[in-house]
Amino acid sequence: MTRAPTGTHFHSSRLIRILSDLALADAADPGMAFAEKMGQWVDYSDAISLSAALTPSAACPPATPTGAQESARVAAVEAFARARTTLVDSITKSGLPNLTGKRVELPAQEPGMPLDVAIFYEPYRRSYLARQRDMEVAIRPLRAHVREVLARASPALRQLAALDAALDGILCDRESKLLATVPVLLKKRFAQLLKAHQQTPVATQANNPALWMHPGGWLARFGHEFQTVLRAELDVRLQPTAGLMEALNNEMTKQT
């Protein structure tokens, strides 16, 4: 059966490496094989679904004619590129969280007010969740559409599409729960940077919120890390669809 090549190993995703570098998550143990880890996630009913996906079906729809296949492939490539560009643009506008892409007005600081009260994490959490919703809304139908294109390309790709659909159904809830922890981890990072800022010797920007977003400011650093983590999550979410696209491109190349 045709397999979609993957660009990274499961345990070495960029998202995990970034969170590990920020001391927000432990690096995954590369010693555990993917099959072993997968076995911990799949129950009896899931195993039946996977077995059905791995068994070639005798009743298969006819393959799409070659010319139509190429048109469908090109359309899928363009749809993938549009979705990724739109999502990256959305992330780029979220350095300071605001759903319109404008700057957030930070709370006014009163004399003697602790900085951990004057600056709060909640707008960042809401912004991260909004970007996650954007990804979910854009990527899930895109992945389903690419599976449809594969299913009409060849018997091998039809089986790959069925396997991807089965895995998607099995893993989507676990993926959602794991990704929901990312903004929680970023809150921890926000607190780390704020604490380090509060412990800095008296400086011109120590208690001046207007300077915190300037280059070198603690909030500017957090905004950069916020975007970096979002881009890494986007890569993780797009990887299955990218793998399907690569398998489709390889199949079409063999047919020409």
Short mmCIF file of N, CA, C and O in Angstrom, two decimals, residues 124-251:
data_model
loop_
_atom_site.label_atom_id
_atom_site.label_comp_id
_atom_site.label_asym_id
_atom_site.label_seq_id
_atom_site.Cartn_x
_atom_site.Cartn_y
_atom_site.Cartn_z
N TYR A 124 -4.21 36.75 26.09
CA TYR A 124 -3.40 35.82 25.31
C TYR A 124 -4.08 34.46 25.23
O TYR A 124 -4.05 33.80 24.18
N ARG A 125 -4.66 34.03 26.33
CA ARG A 125 -5.36 32.74 26.31
C ARG A 125 -6.51 32.78 25.30
O ARG A 125 -6.67 31.86 24.50
N ARG A 126 -7.30 33.85 25.32
CA ARG A 126 -8.42 33.96 24.39
C ARG A 126 -7.92 34.00 22.94
O ARG A 126 -8.52 33.39 22.05
N SER A 127 -6.83 34.71 22.72
CA SER A 127 -6.28 34.80 21.37
C SER A 127 -5.78 33.44 20.89
O SER A 127 -6.01 33.05 19.74
N TYR A 128 -5.11 32.70 21.77
CA TYR A 128 -4.60 31.38 21.37
C TYR A 128 -5.76 30.45 21.04
O TYR A 128 -5.72 29.73 20.03
N LEU A 129 -6.79 30.47 21.88
CA LEU A 129 -7.95 29.62 21.61
C LEU A 129 -8.62 30.00 20.30
O LEU A 129 -9.11 29.13 19.56
N ALA A 130 -8.66 31.30 19.99
CA ALA A 130 -9.25 31.75 18.72
C ALA A 130 -8.45 31.22 17.54
O ALA A 130 -9.02 30.79 16.53
N ARG A 131 -7.11 31.26 17.63
CA ARG A 131 -6.29 30.73 16.55
C ARG A 131 -6.48 29.22 16.41
O ARG A 131 -6.48 28.68 15.30
N GLN A 132 -6.63 28.53 17.52
CA GLN A 132 -6.88 27.09 17.46
C GLN A 132 -8.21 26.80 16.76
O GLN A 132 -8.30 25.85 15.98
N ARG A 133 -9.22 27.60 17.05
CA ARG A 133 -10.51 27.41 16.37
C ARG A 133 -10.37 27.67 14.87
O ARG A 133 -10.96 26.95 14.05
N ASP A 134 -9.60 28.70 14.52
CA ASP A 134 -9.35 28.98 13.10
C ASP A 134 -8.73 27.77 12.41
O ASP A 134 -9.13 27.39 11.29
N MET A 135 -7.74 27.16 13.06
CA MET A 135 -7.07 26.00 12.48
C MET A 135 -8.05 24.84 12.31
O MET A 135 -8.08 24.18 11.26
N GLU A 136 -8.83 24.58 13.34
CA GLU A 136 -9.77 23.47 13.29
C GLU A 136 -10.78 23.67 12.16
O GLU A 136 -11.05 22.73 11.38
N VAL A 137 -11.33 24.86 12.05
CA VAL A 137 -12.35 25.14 11.04
C VAL A 137 -11.78 25.02 9.63
O VAL A 137 -12.45 24.54 8.71
N ALA A 138 -10.52 25.42 9.44
CA ALA A 138 -9.92 25.39 8.10
C ALA A 138 -9.36 24.03 7.73
O ALA A 138 -9.49 23.57 6.59
N ILE A 139 -8.72 23.34 8.68
CA ILE A 139 -7.95 22.14 8.34
C ILE A 139 -8.80 20.89 8.27
O ILE A 139 -8.57 20.03 7.41
N ARG A 140 -9.80 20.76 9.13
CA ARG A 140 -10.58 19.52 9.13
C ARG A 140 -11.28 19.29 7.79
O ARG A 140 -11.18 18.20 7.21
N PRO A 141 -12.02 20.27 7.23
CA PRO A 141 -12.63 20.02 5.91
C PRO A 141 -11.60 19.88 4.80
O PRO A 141 -11.84 19.15 3.83
N LEU A 142 -10.46 20.58 4.92
CA LEU A 142 -9.41 20.44 3.92
C LEU A 142 -8.88 19.01 3.89
O LEU A 142 -8.72 18.41 2.82
N ARG A 143 -8.64 18.44 5.05
CA ARG A 143 -8.14 17.07 5.14
C ARG A 143 -9.15 16.09 4.55
O ARG A 143 -8.79 15.15 3.81
N ALA A 144 -10.44 16.30 4.86
CA ALA A 144 -11.48 15.43 4.32
C ALA A 144 -11.55 15.54 2.79
O ALA A 144 -11.73 14.53 2.09
N HIS A 145 -11.38 16.76 2.27
CA HIS A 145 -11.41 16.94 0.82
C HIS A 145 -10.24 16.23 0.15
O HIS A 145 -10.41 15.58 -0.89
N VAL A 146 -9.06 16.34 0.74
CA VAL A 146 -7.89 15.68 0.16
C VAL A 146 -8.08 14.16 0.18
O VAL A 146 -7.69 13.46 -0.76
N ARG A 147 -8.70 13.65 1.23
CA ARG A 147 -8.99 12.20 1.25
C ARG A 147 -9.91 11.81 0.09
O ARG A 147 -9.72 10.75 -0.53
N GLU A 148 -10.89 12.65 -0.20
CA GLU A 148 -11.78 12.36 -1.32
C GLU A 148 -11.02 12.31 -2.64
O GLU A 148 -11.29 11.45 -3.50
N VAL A 149 -10.06 13.22 -2.80
CA VAL A 149 -9.26 13.24 -4.02
C VAL A 149 -8.43 11.95 -4.12
O VAL A 149 -8.34 11.32 -5.19
N LEU A 150 -7.83 11.54 -3.00
CA LEU A 150 -7.05 10.31 -2.99
C LEU A 150 -7.92 9.10 -3.32
O LEU A 150 -7.50 8.19 -4.05
N ALA A 151 -9.14 9.08 -2.78
CA ALA A 151 -10.00 7.92 -2.94
C ALA A 151 -10.36 7.67 -4.40
O ALA A 151 -10.71 6.54 -4.77
N ARG A 152 -10.25 8.69 -5.23
CA ARG A 152 -10.60 8.54 -6.65
C ARG A 152 -9.36 8.46 -7.54
O ARG A 152 -9.49 8.42 -8.76
N ALA A 153 -8.18 8.42 -6.93
CA ALA A 153 -6.96 8.43 -7.72
C ALA A 153 -6.46 7.04 -8.07
O ALA A 153 -6.05 6.77 -9.20
N SER A 154 -6.46 6.13 -7.09
CA SER A 154 -5.96 4.77 -7.32
C SER A 154 -6.39 3.89 -6.16
O SER A 154 -6.70 4.40 -5.08
N PRO A 155 -6.39 2.57 -6.33
CA PRO A 155 -6.75 1.68 -5.21
C PRO A 155 -5.85 1.86 -4.00
O PRO A 155 -6.32 1.84 -2.86
N ALA A 156 -4.54 2.02 -4.22
CA ALA A 156 -3.62 2.19 -3.09
C ALA A 156 -3.92 3.47 -2.33
O ALA A 156 -3.94 3.49 -1.09
N LEU A 157 -4.16 4.57 -3.05
CA LEU A 157 -4.46 5.83 -2.38
C LEU A 157 -5.84 5.80 -1.74
O LEU A 157 -6.07 6.47 -0.72
N ARG A 158 -6.75 5.04 -2.32
CA ARG A 158 -8.07 4.89 -1.70
C ARG A 158 -7.94 4.23 -0.33
O ARG A 158 -8.59 4.64 0.64
N GLN A 159 -7.07 3.22 -0.25
CA GLN A 159 -6.86 2.55 1.02
C GLN A 159 -6.16 3.48 2.02
O GLN A 159 -6.46 3.49 3.21
N LEU A 160 -5.22 4.28 1.53
CA LEU A 160 -4.54 5.24 2.39
C LEU A 160 -5.54 6.26 2.94
O LEU A 160 -5.49 6.63 4.12
N ALA A 161 -6.47 6.72 2.09
CA ALA A 161 -7.49 7.68 2.54
C ALA A 161 -8.36 7.05 3.61
O ALA A 161 -8.72 7.71 4.60
N ALA A 162 -8.72 5.77 3.44
CA ALA A 162 -9.54 5.09 4.44
C ALA A 162 -8.79 4.95 5.76
O ALA A 162 -9.37 5.13 6.84
N LEU A 163 -7.51 4.65 5.68
CA LEU A 163 -6.70 4.53 6.89
C LEU A 163 -6.59 5.88 7.60
O LEU A 163 -6.70 5.97 8.82
N ASP A 164 -6.39 6.94 6.83
CA ASP A 164 -6.29 8.27 7.44
C ASP A 164 -7.60 8.65 8.12
O ASP A 164 -7.59 9.23 9.21
N ALA A 165 -8.73 8.33 7.48
CA ALA A 165 -10.03 8.63 8.08
C ALA A 165 -10.21 7.87 9.39
O ALA A 165 -10.72 8.42 10.38
N ALA A 166 -9.77 6.61 9.42
CA ALA A 166 -9.88 5.81 10.64
C ALA A 166 -9.01 6.38 11.74
O ALA A 166 -9.44 6.53 12.89
N LEU A 167 -7.77 6.71 11.41
CA LEU A 167 -6.86 7.28 12.41
C LEU A 167 -7.36 8.63 12.91
O LEU A 167 -7.25 8.95 14.10
N ASP A 168 -7.91 9.43 12.00
CA ASP A 168 -8.45 10.72 12.39
C ASP A 168 -9.56 10.55 13.41
O ASP A 168 -9.63 11.26 14.42
N GLY A 169 -10.44 9.60 13.15
CA GLY A 169 -11.54 9.36 14.08
C GLY A 169 -11.05 8.86 15.43
O GLY A 169 -11.61 9.21 16.47
N ILE A 170 -9.99 8.06 15.43
CA ILE A 170 -9.47 7.50 16.68
C ILE A 170 -8.70 8.55 17.49
O ILE A 170 -8.81 8.61 18.72
N LEU A 171 -7.93 9.37 16.81
CA LEU A 171 -6.99 10.25 17.50
C LEU A 171 -7.46 11.69 17.69
O LEU A 171 -6.83 12.44 18.42
N CYS A 172 -8.57 12.08 17.04
CA CYS A 172 -8.92 13.50 17.06
C CYS A 172 -9.22 14.00 18.47
O CYS A 172 -8.81 15.11 18.85
N ASP A 173 -9.92 13.20 19.28
CA ASP A 173 -10.23 13.65 20.64
C ASP A 173 -8.97 13.76 21.49
O ASP A 173 -8.81 14.73 22.24
N ARG A 174 -8.07 12.79 21.35
CA ARG A 174 -6.82 12.84 22.11
C ARG A 174 -5.99 14.05 21.67
O ARG A 174 -5.41 14.75 22.50
N GLU A 175 -5.94 14.29 20.36
CA GLU A 175 -5.19 15.45 19.86
C GLU A 175 -5.76 16.75 20.42
O GLU A 175 -5.02 17.63 20.86
N SER A 176 -7.09 16.88 20.41
CA SER A 176 -7.72 18.09 20.90
C SER A 176 -7.40 18.33 22.37
O SER A 176 -7.13 19.46 22.79
N LYS A 177 -7.44 17.25 23.17
CA LYS A 177 -7.15 17.39 24.59
C LYS A 177 -5.69 17.79 24.83
O LYS A 177 -5.39 18.61 25.70
N LEU A 178 -4.79 17.20 24.06
CA LEU A 178 -3.37 17.53 24.22
C LEU A 178 -3.10 18.97 23.80
O LEU A 178 -2.39 19.72 24.50
N LEU A 179 -3.66 19.39 22.67
CA LEU A 179 -3.42 20.75 22.20
C LEU A 179 -4.09 21.79 23.09
O LEU A 179 -3.64 22.94 23.15
N ALA A 180 -5.13 21.40 23.78
CA ALA A 180 -5.79 22.33 24.71
C ALA A 180 -4.89 22.69 25.88
O ALA A 180 -5.12 23.71 26.55
N THR A 181 -3.85 21.89 26.12
CA THR A 181 -2.93 22.19 27.23
C THR A 181 -1.89 23.24 26.84
O THR A 181 -1.23 23.79 27.72
N VAL A 182 -1.74 23.52 25.55
CA VAL A 182 -0.69 24.44 25.12
C VAL A 182 -0.89 25.85 25.68
O VAL A 182 0.06 26.43 26.24
N PRO A 183 -2.08 26.46 25.59
CA PRO A 183 -2.22 27.79 26.19
C PRO A 183 -2.03 27.79 27.70
O PRO A 183 -1.63 28.81 28.28
N VAL A 184 -2.28 26.65 28.35
CA VAL A 184 -2.02 26.54 29.78
C VAL A 184 -0.51 26.59 30.04
O VAL A 184 -0.04 27.24 30.98
N LEU A 185 0.25 25.89 29.20
CA LEU A 185 1.71 25.92 29.33
C LEU A 185 2.25 27.31 29.03
O LEU A 185 3.20 27.77 29.69
N LEU A 186 1.67 28.00 28.08
CA LEU A 186 2.12 29.35 27.76
C LEU A 186 1.84 30.32 28.92
O LEU A 186 2.57 31.28 29.12
N LYS A 187 0.79 30.07 29.66
CA LYS A 187 0.54 30.89 30.84
C LYS A 187 1.68 30.75 31.84
O LYS A 187 2.11 31.73 32.47
N LYS A 188 2.18 29.53 31.96
CA LYS A 188 3.34 29.30 32.82
C LYS A 188 4.55 30.10 32.33
O LYS A 188 5.29 30.70 33.12
N ARG A 189 4.75 30.13 31.02
CA ARG A 189 5.87 30.90 30.45
C ARG A 189 5.68 32.39 30.69
O ARG A 189 6.63 33.11 31.00
N PHE A 190 4.45 32.87 30.52
CA PHE A 190 4.13 34.27 30.78
C PHE A 190 4.52 34.63 32.21
O PHE A 190 5.15 35.67 32.47
N ALA A 191 4.17 33.76 33.16
CA ALA A 191 4.50 34.01 34.56
C ALA A 191 6.01 33.99 34.79
O ALA A 191 6.53 34.79 35.58
N GLN A 192 6.71 33.09 34.10
CA GLN A 192 8.17 33.03 34.25
C GLN A 192 8.82 34.33 33.81
O GLN A 192 9.69 34.87 34.51
N LEU A 193 8.42 34.83 32.64
CA LEU A 193 9.02 36.06 32.12
C LEU A 193 8.65 37.26 32.97
O LEU A 193 9.48 38.15 33.19
N LEU A 194 7.42 37.30 33.46
CA LEU A 194 7.02 38.40 34.32
C LEU A 194 7.81 38.40 35.62
O LEU A 194 8.29 39.45 36.07
N LYS A 195 7.99 37.21 36.19
CA LYS A 195 8.75 37.12 37.43
C LYS A 195 10.19 37.56 37.23
O LYS A 195 10.76 38.30 38.05
N ALA A 196 10.79 37.11 36.11
CA ALA A 196 12.17 37.52 35.81
C ALA A 196 12.25 39.03 35.63
O ALA A 196 13.21 39.68 36.08
N HIS A 197 11.25 39.61 34.99
CA HIS A 197 11.21 41.06 34.80
C HIS A 197 11.12 41.78 36.15
O HIS A 197 11.81 42.77 36.39
N GLN A 198 10.29 41.26 37.04
CA GLN A 198 10.11 41.90 38.34
C GLN A 198 11.37 41.83 39.18
O GLN A 198 11.57 42.67 40.07
N GLN A 199 12.21 40.82 38.92
CA GLN A 199 13.44 40.66 39.69
C GLN A 199 14.63 41.38 39.08
O GLN A 199 15.73 41.33 39.61
N THR A 200 14.39 42.06 37.92
CA THR A 200 15.46 42.79 37.27
C THR A 200 15.81 44.03 38.10
O THR A 200 14.92 44.70 38.63
N PRO A 201 17.10 44.34 38.22
CA PRO A 201 17.47 45.57 38.92
C PRO A 201 16.76 46.77 38.31
O PRO A 201 16.40 46.77 37.14
N VAL A 202 16.55 47.79 39.12
CA VAL A 202 15.84 48.97 38.66
C VAL A 202 16.43 49.46 37.34
O VAL A 202 17.63 49.66 37.21
N ALA A 203 15.55 49.60 36.33
CA ALA A 203 15.99 50.07 35.01
C ALA A 203 14.92 50.99 34.47
O ALA A 203 13.84 51.15 35.05
N THR A 204 15.23 51.61 33.34
CA THR A 204 14.30 52.60 32.78
C THR A 204 12.95 52.00 32.44
O THR A 204 11.94 52.68 32.48
N GLN A 205 12.93 50.70 32.08
CA GLN A 205 11.66 50.10 31.68
C GLN A 205 11.03 49.27 32.78
O GLN A 205 10.00 48.66 32.58
N ALA A 206 11.64 49.24 33.98
CA ALA A 206 11.18 48.33 35.02
C ALA A 206 9.69 48.45 35.31
O ALA A 206 8.99 47.45 35.45
N ASN A 207 9.19 49.67 35.41
CA ASN A 207 7.79 49.85 35.69
C ASN A 207 7.11 50.72 34.65
O ASN A 207 6.25 51.54 34.96
N ASN A 208 7.54 50.55 33.41
CA ASN A 208 6.99 51.36 32.32
C ASN A 208 6.37 50.43 31.28
O ASN A 208 7.05 49.94 30.39
N PRO A 209 5.06 50.18 31.36
CA PRO A 209 4.42 49.26 30.41
C PRO A 209 4.62 49.65 28.96
O PRO A 209 4.62 48.78 28.08
N ALA A 210 4.82 50.94 28.69
CA ALA A 210 4.98 51.38 27.31
C ALA A 210 6.23 50.78 26.67
O ALA A 210 6.33 50.69 25.46
N LEU A 211 7.19 50.40 27.50
CA LEU A 211 8.46 49.88 26.97
C LEU A 211 8.52 48.35 26.95
O LEU A 211 9.46 47.80 26.40
N TRP A 212 7.55 47.70 27.52
CA TRP A 212 7.62 46.25 27.61
C TRP A 212 7.53 45.57 26.26
O TRP A 212 7.99 44.44 26.09
N MET A 213 6.91 46.24 25.28
CA MET A 213 6.80 45.65 23.95
C MET A 213 7.91 46.11 23.01
O MET A 213 7.95 45.71 21.86
N HIS A 214 8.83 46.93 23.50
CA HIS A 214 9.98 47.33 22.69
C HIS A 214 10.95 46.16 22.57
O HIS A 214 10.91 45.25 23.40
N PRO A 215 11.82 46.15 21.56
CA PRO A 215 12.81 45.07 21.44
C PRO A 215 13.56 44.87 22.74
O PRO A 215 14.07 45.83 23.34
N GLY A 216 13.63 43.65 23.19
CA GLY A 216 14.29 43.34 24.45
C GLY A 216 13.36 43.33 25.63
O GLY A 216 13.73 42.84 26.71
N GLY A 217 12.16 43.87 25.48
CA GLY A 217 11.21 43.88 26.58
C GLY A 217 10.65 42.49 26.84
O GLY A 217 10.53 41.67 25.93
N TRP A 218 10.28 42.23 28.07
CA TRP A 218 9.81 40.89 28.42
C TRP A 218 8.51 40.52 27.70
O TRP A 218 8.33 39.37 27.29
N LEU A 219 7.63 41.48 27.51
CA LEU A 219 6.38 41.19 26.84
C LEU A 219 6.58 41.01 25.33
O LEU A 219 5.88 40.22 24.69
N ALA A 220 7.56 41.73 24.76
CA ALA A 220 7.89 41.53 23.35
C ALA A 220 8.44 40.11 23.15
O ALA A 220 8.11 39.45 22.15
N ARG A 221 9.24 39.66 24.09
CA ARG A 221 9.79 38.30 24.00
C ARG A 221 8.66 37.27 24.08
O ARG A 221 8.63 36.30 23.31
N PHE A 222 7.72 37.50 25.00
CA PHE A 222 6.61 36.56 25.11
C PHE A 222 5.77 36.54 23.83
O PHE A 222 5.34 35.49 23.37
N GLY A 223 5.54 37.72 23.25
CA GLY A 223 4.76 37.78 22.01
C GLY A 223 5.42 36.99 20.90
O GLY A 223 4.73 36.29 20.14
N HIS A 224 6.75 37.07 20.81
CA HIS A 224 7.47 36.30 19.79
C HIS A 224 7.33 34.80 20.06
O HIS A 224 7.07 34.01 19.13
N GLU A 225 7.48 34.39 21.31
CA GLU A 225 7.35 32.97 21.64
C GLU A 225 5.92 32.48 21.42
O GLU A 225 5.70 31.34 20.97
N PHE A 226 4.96 33.32 21.70
CA PHE A 226 3.55 33.02 21.48
C PHE A 226 3.30 32.66 20.03
O PHE A 226 2.67 31.65 19.69
N GLN A 227 3.83 33.47 19.12
CA GLN A 227 3.66 33.22 17.69
C GLN A 227 4.44 31.99 17.24
O GLN A 227 3.96 31.22 16.40
N THR A 228 5.63 31.79 17.78
CA THR A 228 6.44 30.64 17.41
C THR A 228 5.73 29.33 17.77
O THR A 228 5.72 28.37 16.97
N VAL A 229 5.13 29.28 18.94
CA VAL A 229 4.40 28.09 19.36
C VAL A 229 3.18 27.87 18.48
O VAL A 229 2.87 26.74 18.07
N LEU A 230 2.47 28.95 18.14
CA LEU A 230 1.31 28.83 17.26
C LEU A 230 1.70 28.26 15.90
O LEU A 230 1.00 27.40 15.34
N ARG A 231 2.80 28.75 15.33
CA ARG A 231 3.24 28.24 14.03
C ARG A 231 3.61 26.76 14.11
O ARG A 231 3.34 25.99 13.18
N ALA A 232 4.23 26.38 15.21
CA ALA A 232 4.59 24.98 15.38
C ALA A 232 3.34 24.11 15.51
O ALA A 232 3.28 23.00 14.97
N GLU A 233 2.33 24.61 16.21
CA GLU A 233 1.08 23.85 16.30
C GLU A 233 0.42 23.74 14.93
O GLU A 233 -0.14 22.70 14.58
N LEU A 234 0.48 24.81 14.16
CA LEU A 234 -0.08 24.76 12.80
C LEU A 234 0.60 23.67 11.99
O LEU A 234 -0.07 22.91 11.27
N ASP A 235 1.92 23.55 12.10
CA ASP A 235 2.64 22.50 11.38
C ASP A 235 2.14 21.11 11.80
O ASP A 235 1.97 20.22 10.96
N VAL A 236 1.94 20.93 13.10
CA VAL A 236 1.46 19.64 13.60
C VAL A 236 0.09 19.32 13.03
O VAL A 236 -0.18 18.20 12.57
N ARG A 237 -0.80 20.30 13.02
CA ARG A 237 -2.16 20.08 12.54
C ARG A 237 -2.19 19.83 11.03
O ARG A 237 -3.05 19.08 10.54
N LEU A 238 -1.28 20.45 10.30
CA LEU A 238 -1.26 20.30 8.84
C LEU A 238 -0.52 19.04 8.39
O LEU A 238 -0.67 18.62 7.24
N GLN A 239 0.27 18.44 9.26
CA GLN A 239 1.15 17.35 8.83
C GLN A 239 0.40 16.17 8.21
O GLN A 239 0.83 15.66 7.17
N PRO A 240 -0.72 15.70 8.78
CA PRO A 240 -1.42 14.58 8.12
C PRO A 240 -1.88 14.92 6.71
O PRO A 240 -1.74 14.10 5.79
N THR A 241 -2.42 16.12 6.53
CA THR A 241 -2.88 16.52 5.19
C THR A 241 -1.70 16.67 4.25
O THR A 241 -1.78 16.29 3.07
N ALA A 242 -0.59 17.22 4.76
CA ALA A 242 0.61 17.35 3.93
C ALA A 242 1.12 15.97 3.50
O ALA A 242 1.57 15.79 2.35
N GLY A 243 1.03 15.00 4.39
CA GLY A 243 1.44 13.64 4.04
C GLY A 243 0.57 13.04 2.95
O GLY A 243 1.06 12.38 2.02
N LEU A 244 -0.74 13.27 3.05
CA LEU A 244 -1.65 12.80 2.01
C LEU A 244 -1.34 13.47 0.67
O LEU A 244 -1.34 12.81 -0.38
N MET A 245 -1.07 14.76 0.71
CA MET A 245 -0.73 15.49 -0.52
C MET A 245 0.55 14.93 -1.14
O MET A 245 0.65 14.78 -2.36
N GLU A 246 1.52 14.61 -0.31
CA GLU A 246 2.79 14.08 -0.84
C GLU A 246 2.57 12.72 -1.49
O GLU A 246 3.13 12.43 -2.55
N ALA A 247 1.74 11.88 -0.86
CA ALA A 247 1.44 10.58 -1.45
C ALA A 247 0.72 10.75 -2.79
O ALA A 247 0.99 10.03 -3.75
N LEU A 248 -0.21 11.70 -2.86
CA LEU A 248 -0.93 11.96 -4.11
C LEU A 248 0.03 12.44 -5.19
O LEU A 248 -0.03 11.99 -6.34
N ASN A 249 0.92 13.37 -4.85
CA ASN A 249 1.89 13.87 -5.83
C ASN A 249 2.79 12.75 -6.34
O ASN A 249 3.10 12.67 -7.54
N ASN A 250 3.23 11.88 -5.42
CA ASN A 250 4.10 10.76 -5.83
C ASN A 250 3.36 9.81 -6.78
O ASN A 250 3.93 9.34 -7.77
N GLU A 251 2.09 9.56 -6.49
CA GLU A 251 1.30 8.65 -7.34
C GLU A 251 1.10 9.24 -8.73
O GLU A 251 1.22 8.55 -9.75
#
